[in-house]
Amino acid sequence: MIPQGPIDFVPIWTLILGLGVFFYVMLDGFDLGVGILYGFARDTASRNLVMNSIAPIWDGNETWLVLGGVGLFAAFPIAFGIIIPAVYFPILVMLLALIFRGVAFEFRFRDAPNRTGWDHGFCYGSLLATFAQGIVLGAFIQGFRTDGTSFTGSSLDCFTPFSLITGLCLVFGYMLLGAGWLVLKMEGEMQDWARRLGRFAFIGVALAVIVVSIWTPIMDADIRRRWFSWPNIALLSPVPIITAVLAWAEWSALNRRRAEYGPFVAAIGLFVMSYLGIAISLWPMIVPHRYTLWQAASAPSTQAFLLVGTLFLLPVILMYTGWSYWVFRGKVRADIGYH
Amino acid sequence: MSLDPLLLSRLQFVWVIAWHILLPAFTVGLASFIAFAEGMHFMTGREVWFRISSFWIKIFSVAFGMGVVSGIVMPFQFGTNWSRFSVATANIISPLLAYEGLIAFFLEAAFLGVLLFGRSLVPRWAHFTAALMVAAGTLFSSFWILSTNSWMQTPAGYEIVDGRFYPKDWIAIVFNPSFPYRLLHTVCGFYISTAFVVVSVGAWLVRRGEFIAEGRQMLATTLTVLMVLVPLQIVIGDQHGLNTGEYQPAKLAAIEARWKTETPTPLTLFAIPDEANATNRYAIDIPLLGSLILTHSLRGAVKGLDDFPRDQWPPVIFPFFAFRIMVGVGLLMLALVVAANLLRRGGRLYRRRGFLRLLELSAPLGFIAVIAGWVTTETGRQPWTVYGLLRTADSVSPSLTGWNVAVSLAGYMLAYLVIFPAGGLVMSRIVRRGPEAMVSEDAAVESGRPRRPVIARPAGRAEAVARPAETGGAP
């Protein structure tokens, strides 16, 4: 399983998959967050606006989830074969929640003035899918019981106090991203409303991130050594410092009327730093404590075959995805979207 | 009662894919039909094409949304329930699935938004291009997923090291022996399924007498296409059968319920296969016809199941009956299409209310044939996930208990039993409203800019603006 070919494709696949998963978290993150915030909207008109702010793009955003799942399968199949069965129930809940949330876009507008089951499906579906993803994240950091290339624990192992906290963390995080998006797409009263929800989400996210950041090194000796041994503690100190600066920027952008892009951009920045923090904690493991990226990798020929197309296709995808965002740029309009 | 995670996982896969396959069976063809209608409108400028396209786009958006959410479930099934299959085959099939995502899904998703909502935001040619891209995306998707499925049926270009498959020849993997036949047969089947839905809706519009121009145009176009596709599909199916006989002889034996090798082989039109005693009850056999159809010669022999060890037999009853349903529906389609095209000469079709009524009932035919065909090929592959190489029983995730899978299966059943009927209702409501009387002038903004300056809308006013749109006016 150690690559025999002349080129080691593992680092580049790590980078591609890392970027793919990050794109998913950022993009579906904000639209799942918008889905959660949708539950707080007061009347039909604001619900229509909130939903139409993501209607043309949610499908593309969710496509990154398929890419993340299939990318893990393609680049690190042993990790896929261990992690996915281990988080059987969170994945189930996520998929079911995404189903109800996804069809709500289509079904709700046949009866928009009334708050129907589809409205609840959209909001609670977004909430449950996010929470389930957070549990997957927590379970992943904690690691899995394995034998060879199989997961041997129980399907309930993934529900721990730690994973419940990471679940909450992600809920507040996506809400913050969603609020940033709404500030960007809304005006006037609706924007003020989004700022208020953003401040609420920010406080939740700050508390949850602090808890997780203290808990993780206490729980895991490897991660403690990674961060607190000399000289790592000095080399890695920019991570918490930049995070703190970004947190301050987020808070002040949420409170400043003129900052339209600030809340969204700073929230993305906070996600980048958290993501980086997890990557630093776990590197070079893909199944913590058990398999490194290299041990879990697929055959070099597989990685090469897929790389050829990916290097060509990813820029093209980013280009036309960018174009579709460009078409729907600017403030959301009441007359574009479902009706 | 003890719950078997293997059996339940298989049932779960059947459940989630059987519902899912209905949507591509509809949307692959519909995307092409919409692109065609958009193209006709772009080129000829006739309003009827604009109304047809706008009407079907609305239905497409519902079906496509359901296809996306039920489709996201699929790759995760490989991981959650079939992890041993995944680890063993990842080196081969994962890039095929990844290419499906990279080439098809992103293309569809990005251009779908513009197709659904962008008519007033982009120039007309760009909207047409978006329709073309979505149609292309659905076809690329079919290409890769059927390549994956075909490799599981007729594996090629691999070597096995330590129980895992490794790629040796990518061309041989992607274009494995059954792939060209399966691709053509499936895509042709999808087009036919869509065409029958359009025929059914068109017939209803004509009979109702409210949107006659649109209904007639739908009928004329799709009946012409069907006149080509249905006979073509029968030829492709025949070729696919020869391919199955060559590469999956046990499957062919099960499809035809041939227990012993006989020369020449009769064709069993109907029977109750009795697997325990390896014989057919109440069989209606036609001598020589089996050899003729299955080998294209009067002396050709079709291998019987007794040539294979008993533990490698597919469950005969499923492929046997499913295949007969598929072929029966196919012949029924042929009869309908020929009759409808004969009646079209001189326009008699549009006055025959009884026959229009019959065409209205034809909407489910394609879906029945697709499901039956899929049951034939997938149950005929058993007991293997990778034909002849990896058993289904050795593919399931080892950590799963019976109740784990029972819970998830119940969850999927409940969810789909809510979603699919609801989706059907929403689509039938759109159909009942008919192609609304809008003209393209209202919708097209050539410059790609909003007509009105975008103004701040406080919540109260936004409601006032949204209202007229909800009542069905053009945006």
Coordinates of N, CA, C and O in Angstrom, one line a residue, chain B residues 81-176:
Chain B
N81 N -23.2 0.5 4.3 CA -23.7 -0.8 4.4 C -22.8 -1.8 3.6 O -22.9 -3.0 3.9
W82 N -22.0 -1.3 2.7 CA -21.2 -2.2 1.9 C -19.7 -1.9 1.9 O -19.0 -1.8 0.9
S83 N -19.2 -1.7 3.2 CA -17.8 -1.2 3.3 C -16.8 -2.3 2.8 O -15.8 -1.9 2.3
R84 N -17.1 -3.5 3.0 CA -16.1 -4.5 2.5 C -16.1 -4.5 0.9 O -15.0 -4.7 0.4
F85 N -17.2 -4.4 0.3 CA -17.2 -4.2 -1.2 C -16.4 -2.9 -1.5 O -15.6 -2.9 -2.5
S86 N -16.6 -1.9 -0.8 CA -16.0 -0.6 -1.1 C -14.5 -0.7 -1.0 O -13.7 -0.3 -1.9
V87 N -14.0 -1.3 0.1 CA -12.5 -1.4 0.3 C -12.0 -2.3 -0.8 O -10.9 -2.0 -1.4
A88 N -12.7 -3.4 -1.2 CA -12.1 -4.3 -2.2 C -12.1 -3.7 -3.6 O -11.2 -3.9 -4.3
T89 N -13.1 -2.9 -3.9 CA -13.2 -2.5 -5.3 C -12.8 -1.0 -5.5 O -12.8 -0.5 -6.7
A90 N -12.5 -0.3 -4.4 CA -12.3 1.2 -4.5 C -11.3 1.6 -5.6 O -11.6 2.5 -6.4
N91 N -10.2 0.8 -5.8 CA -9.2 1.2 -6.7 C -9.8 1.2 -8.1 O -9.2 1.9 -9.0
I92 N -10.8 0.5 -8.4 CA -11.4 0.4 -9.7 C -12.6 1.4 -9.9 O -12.6 2.2 -10.8
I93 N -13.6 1.2 -9.0 CA -14.8 1.9 -9.3 C -14.9 3.4 -8.7 O -15.6 4.2 -9.2
S94 N -14.0 3.7 -7.8 CA -14.1 5.0 -7.2 C -13.8 6.1 -8.2 O -14.5 7.1 -8.2
P95 N -12.8 6.0 -9.1 CA -12.6 7.1 -10.0 C -13.8 7.2 -11.0 O -14.1 8.3 -11.4
L96 N -14.5 6.1 -11.3 CA -15.6 6.2 -12.2 C -16.7 7.0 -11.5 O -17.3 7.9 -12.2
L97 N -17.0 6.8 -10.2 CA -18.0 7.5 -9.5 C -17.5 9.0 -9.3 O -18.3 9.9 -9.5
A98 N -16.2 9.2 -9.1 CA -15.7 10.5 -8.9 C -15.9 11.3 -10.2 O -16.2 12.5 -10.2
Y99 N -15.6 10.7 -11.3 CA -15.7 11.4 -12.6 C -17.2 11.7 -12.9 O -17.5 12.8 -13.5
E100 N -18.1 10.9 -12.4 CA -19.5 11.2 -12.5 C -19.8 12.5 -11.8 O -20.4 13.4 -12.4
G101 N -19.3 12.6 -10.6 CA -19.5 13.9 -9.8 C -18.9 15.1 -10.5 O -19.5 16.1 -10.7
L102 N -17.6 14.9 -10.9 CA -16.8 16.0 -11.4 C -17.3 16.5 -12.7 O -17.4 17.7 -13.0
I103 N -17.7 15.5 -13.6 CA -18.1 15.9 -15.0 C -19.6 16.3 -15.0 O -20.0 17.3 -15.6
A104 N -20.4 15.4 -14.4 CA -21.8 15.6 -14.6 C -22.5 16.4 -13.5 O -23.2 17.4 -13.8
F105 N -22.3 16.1 -12.2 CA -23.1 16.7 -11.2 C -22.9 18.2 -11.1 O -23.9 19.0 -11.0
F106 N -21.7 18.6 -11.2 CA -21.4 20.1 -11.1 C -22.0 20.8 -12.3 O -22.5 21.9 -12.2
L107 N -21.8 20.2 -13.5 CA -22.4 20.8 -14.7 C -23.9 21.0 -14.6 O -24.4 22.1 -14.8
E108 N -24.6 19.9 -14.1 CA -26.0 20.0 -14.0 C -26.4 21.1 -13.0 O -27.2 21.9 -13.2
A109 N -25.7 21.0 -11.8 CA -26.1 21.9 -10.7 C -25.9 23.3 -11.0 O -26.8 24.2 -10.8
A110 N -24.8 23.6 -11.6 CA -24.5 25.1 -11.9 C -25.4 25.6 -13.0 O -25.9 26.7 -12.8
F111 N -25.7 24.8 -14.0 CA -26.6 25.4 -15.1 C -28.0 25.2 -14.8 O -28.9 25.9 -15.3
L112 N -28.4 24.4 -13.8 CA -29.8 24.2 -13.5 C -30.4 25.5 -12.9 O -31.5 25.9 -13.2
G113 N -29.6 26.1 -12.0 CA -30.0 27.4 -11.4 C -30.4 28.4 -12.5 O -31.4 29.1 -12.4
V114 N -29.5 28.5 -13.5 CA -29.8 29.5 -14.6 C -31.0 29.0 -15.4 O -31.8 29.8 -15.8
L115 N -31.1 27.7 -15.6 CA -32.2 27.2 -16.4 C -33.6 27.5 -15.7 O -34.5 28.0 -16.3
L116 N -33.6 27.3 -14.4 CA -34.8 27.5 -13.6 C -35.2 29.0 -13.4 O -36.3 29.4 -13.5
F117 N -34.2 29.7 -13.0 CA -34.4 31.1 -12.5 C -33.8 32.2 -13.3 O -34.0 33.3 -13.0
G118 N -33.0 31.8 -14.3 CA -32.2 32.8 -14.9 C -32.8 33.4 -16.2 O -32.2 34.2 -16.8
R119 N -34.0 33.0 -16.6 CA -34.5 33.5 -17.9 C -34.5 35.0 -18.0 O -34.3 35.5 -19.1
S120 N -34.8 35.7 -16.9 CA -34.9 37.1 -17.1 C -33.5 37.8 -16.7 O -33.4 39.0 -16.7
L121 N -32.5 37.0 -16.4 CA -31.2 37.5 -16.0 C -30.2 37.4 -17.1 O -29.2 38.1 -17.1
V122 N -30.3 36.4 -18.0 CA -29.3 36.2 -19.0 C -29.9 36.3 -20.4 O -31.1 36.2 -20.6
P123 N -29.0 36.5 -21.4 CA -29.6 36.6 -22.8 C -30.1 35.2 -23.2 O -29.9 34.2 -22.6
R124 N -30.9 35.2 -24.3 CA -31.6 34.0 -24.7 C -30.7 32.8 -25.0 O -30.9 31.7 -24.7
W125 N -29.6 33.2 -25.7 CA -28.7 32.1 -26.1 C -28.0 31.5 -24.9 O -27.8 30.3 -24.9
A126 N -27.8 32.3 -23.8 CA -27.2 31.7 -22.6 C -28.2 30.8 -21.9 O -27.8 29.8 -21.4
H127 N -29.5 31.1 -22.0 CA -30.5 30.2 -21.4 C -30.5 28.9 -22.1 O -30.6 27.9 -21.5
F128 N -30.5 29.0 -23.4 CA -30.5 27.8 -24.3 C -29.2 27.0 -24.0 O -29.3 25.7 -23.8
T129 N -28.1 27.6 -23.8 CA -26.9 26.9 -23.5 C -27.0 26.2 -22.2 O -26.6 25.1 -22.0
A130 N -27.6 26.9 -21.2 CA -27.8 26.3 -19.9 C -28.6 25.0 -20.0 O -28.3 23.9 -19.4
A131 N -29.7 25.0 -20.9 CA -30.5 23.8 -21.1 C -29.7 22.7 -21.7 O -29.8 21.6 -21.3
L132 N -28.8 23.1 -22.7 CA -28.0 22.1 -23.3 C -27.0 21.5 -22.3 O -26.8 20.3 -22.3
M133 N -26.4 22.3 -21.4 CA -25.5 21.8 -20.5 C -26.1 20.9 -19.5 O -25.5 19.9 -19.1
V134 N -27.3 21.2 -19.0 CA -28.0 20.3 -18.1 C -28.3 19.0 -18.8 O -28.0 17.9 -18.2
A135 N -28.7 19.0 -20.0 CA -29.0 17.8 -20.7 C -27.7 17.0 -20.9 O -27.7 15.8 -20.7
A136 N -26.6 17.7 -21.2 CA -25.3 17.0 -21.4 C -24.9 16.4 -20.0 O -24.4 15.2 -20.0
G137 N -25.1 17.1 -19.0 CA -24.8 16.6 -17.6 C -25.5 15.3 -17.3 O -24.9 14.3 -16.9
T138 N -26.8 15.2 -17.6 CA -27.5 14.0 -17.3 C -27.0 12.8 -18.1 O -26.9 11.7 -17.7
L139 N -26.5 13.1 -19.4 CA -26.0 12.0 -20.2 C -24.6 11.6 -19.7 O -24.3 10.4 -19.7
F140 N -23.8 12.5 -19.3 CA -22.4 12.2 -18.8 C -22.6 11.3 -17.5 O -21.9 10.4 -17.3
S141 N -23.6 11.8 -16.7 CA -23.9 11.0 -15.5 C -24.2 9.6 -15.8 O -23.7 8.6 -15.2
S142 N -25.1 9.4 -16.8 CA -25.5 8.0 -17.2 C -24.3 7.2 -17.6 O -24.1 6.1 -17.3
F143 N -23.4 7.9 -18.4 CA -22.2 7.2 -18.9 C -21.4 6.6 -17.7 O -21.1 5.4 -17.7
W144 N -21.1 7.4 -16.7 CA -20.2 7.0 -15.7 C -20.8 6.0 -14.7 O -20.2 5.0 -14.3
I145 N -22.1 6.2 -14.4 CA -22.7 5.3 -13.4 C -23.0 4.0 -14.1 O -22.8 2.9 -13.5
L146 N -23.2 4.0 -15.4 CA -23.5 2.7 -16.1 C -22.2 2.0 -16.4 O -22.1 0.7 -16.4
S147 N -21.1 2.7 -16.5 CA -19.8 2.1 -16.6 C -19.5 1.4 -15.3 O -19.0 0.2 -15.3
T148 N -19.7 2.0 -14.2 CA -19.5 1.4 -12.9 C -20.3 0.1 -12.8 O -19.8 -0.9 -12.4
N149 N -21.6 0.3 -13.0 CA -22.5 -0.9 -12.9 C -22.1 -2.0 -13.8 O -22.1 -3.2 -13.5
S150 N -21.7 -1.6 -15.1 CA -21.3 -2.7 -16.0 C -20.0 -3.4 -15.6 O -19.9 -4.6 -15.8
W151 N -19.1 -2.6 -15.0 CA -17.9 -3.3 -14.5 C -18.2 -4.3 -13.4 O -17.6 -5.4 -13.4
M152 N -19.2 -4.0 -12.6 CA -19.6 -5.0 -11.6 C -20.2 -6.3 -12.3 O -20.2 -7.4 -11.7
Q153 N -20.8 -6.1 -13.4 CA -21.5 -7.2 -14.2 C -20.4 -8.0 -15.0 O -20.4 -9.2 -14.9
T154 N -19.6 -7.2 -15.7 CA -18.6 -7.9 -16.5 C -17.2 -7.3 -16.3 O -16.7 -6.4 -17.0
P155 N -16.6 -7.6 -15.1 CA -15.3 -7.0 -14.7 C -14.2 -7.3 -15.8 O -14.1 -8.4 -16.3
A156 N -13.4 -6.2 -16.0 CA -12.3 -6.4 -16.9 C -11.2 -5.4 -16.5 O -11.4 -4.5 -15.8
G157 N -10.0 -5.7 -17.0 CA -8.9 -4.7 -16.8 C -8.3 -4.7 -15.4 O -7.8 -3.6 -15.0
Y158 N -8.5 -5.7 -14.6 CA -8.1 -5.7 -13.2 C -7.1 -6.8 -12.9 O -6.9 -7.7 -13.7
E159 N -6.5 -6.7 -11.7 CA -5.8 -7.9 -11.1 C -6.2 -7.9 -9.6 O -6.5 -6.8 -9.1
I160 N -6.1 -9.0 -9.0 CA -6.5 -9.1 -7.6 C -5.3 -9.4 -6.8 O -4.5 -10.4 -7.1
V161 N -5.0 -8.5 -5.8 CA -3.9 -8.7 -4.9 C -4.4 -8.7 -3.5 O -5.1 -7.7 -3.1
D162 N -4.2 -9.7 -2.7 CA -4.6 -9.7 -1.3 C -6.1 -9.4 -1.2 O -6.5 -8.7 -0.3
G163 N -6.9 -9.9 -2.0 CA -8.4 -9.8 -1.9 C -8.9 -8.4 -2.4 O -10.1 -8.1 -2.2
R164 N -8.0 -7.5 -2.9 CA -8.5 -6.3 -3.4 C -8.2 -6.2 -4.9 O -7.2 -6.7 -5.4
F165 N -9.1 -5.4 -5.6 CA -8.9 -5.3 -7.0 C -8.0 -4.1 -7.3 O -8.1 -3.0 -6.7
Y166 N -7.1 -4.3 -8.3 CA -6.1 -3.2 -8.7 C -6.3 -3.0 -10.2 O -6.4 -4.0 -11.0
P167 N -6.2 -1.8 -10.6 CA -6.4 -1.5 -12.1 C -5.2 -1.9 -12.9 O -4.0 -1.7 -12.4
K168 N -5.4 -2.5 -14.1 CA -4.3 -2.7 -15.0 C -4.5 -2.0 -16.3 O -3.5 -1.6 -16.9
D169 N -5.7 -1.8 -16.7 CA -6.0 -1.2 -18.0 C -7.3 -0.4 -17.9 O -8.4 -0.9 -17.9
W170 N -7.1 1.0 -17.9 CA -8.3 1.8 -17.6 C -9.3 1.8 -18.8 O -10.5 1.9 -18.5
I171 N -8.8 1.7 -20.0 CA -9.7 1.6 -21.1 C -10.6 0.4 -21.0 O -11.8 0.4 -21.2
A172 N -10.0 -0.7 -20.6 CA -10.7 -2.0 -20.5 C -11.7 -1.9 -19.4 O -12.8 -2.5 -19.4
I173 N -11.3 -1.2 -18.3 CA -12.2 -1.0 -17.2 C -13.5 -0.2 -17.5 O -14.6 -0.6 -17.3
V174 N -13.2 1.0 -18.1 CA -14.3 1.9 -18.4 C -15.2 1.3 -19.5 O -16.4 1.2 -19.4
F175 N -14.6 0.8 -20.6 CA -15.3 0.2 -21.7 C -15.3 -1.3 -21.5 O -14.9 -2.0 -22.4
N176 N -15.8 -1.8 -20.4 CA -15.9 -3.2 -20.2 C -16.9 -3.9 -21.1 O -17.8 -3.1 -21.6

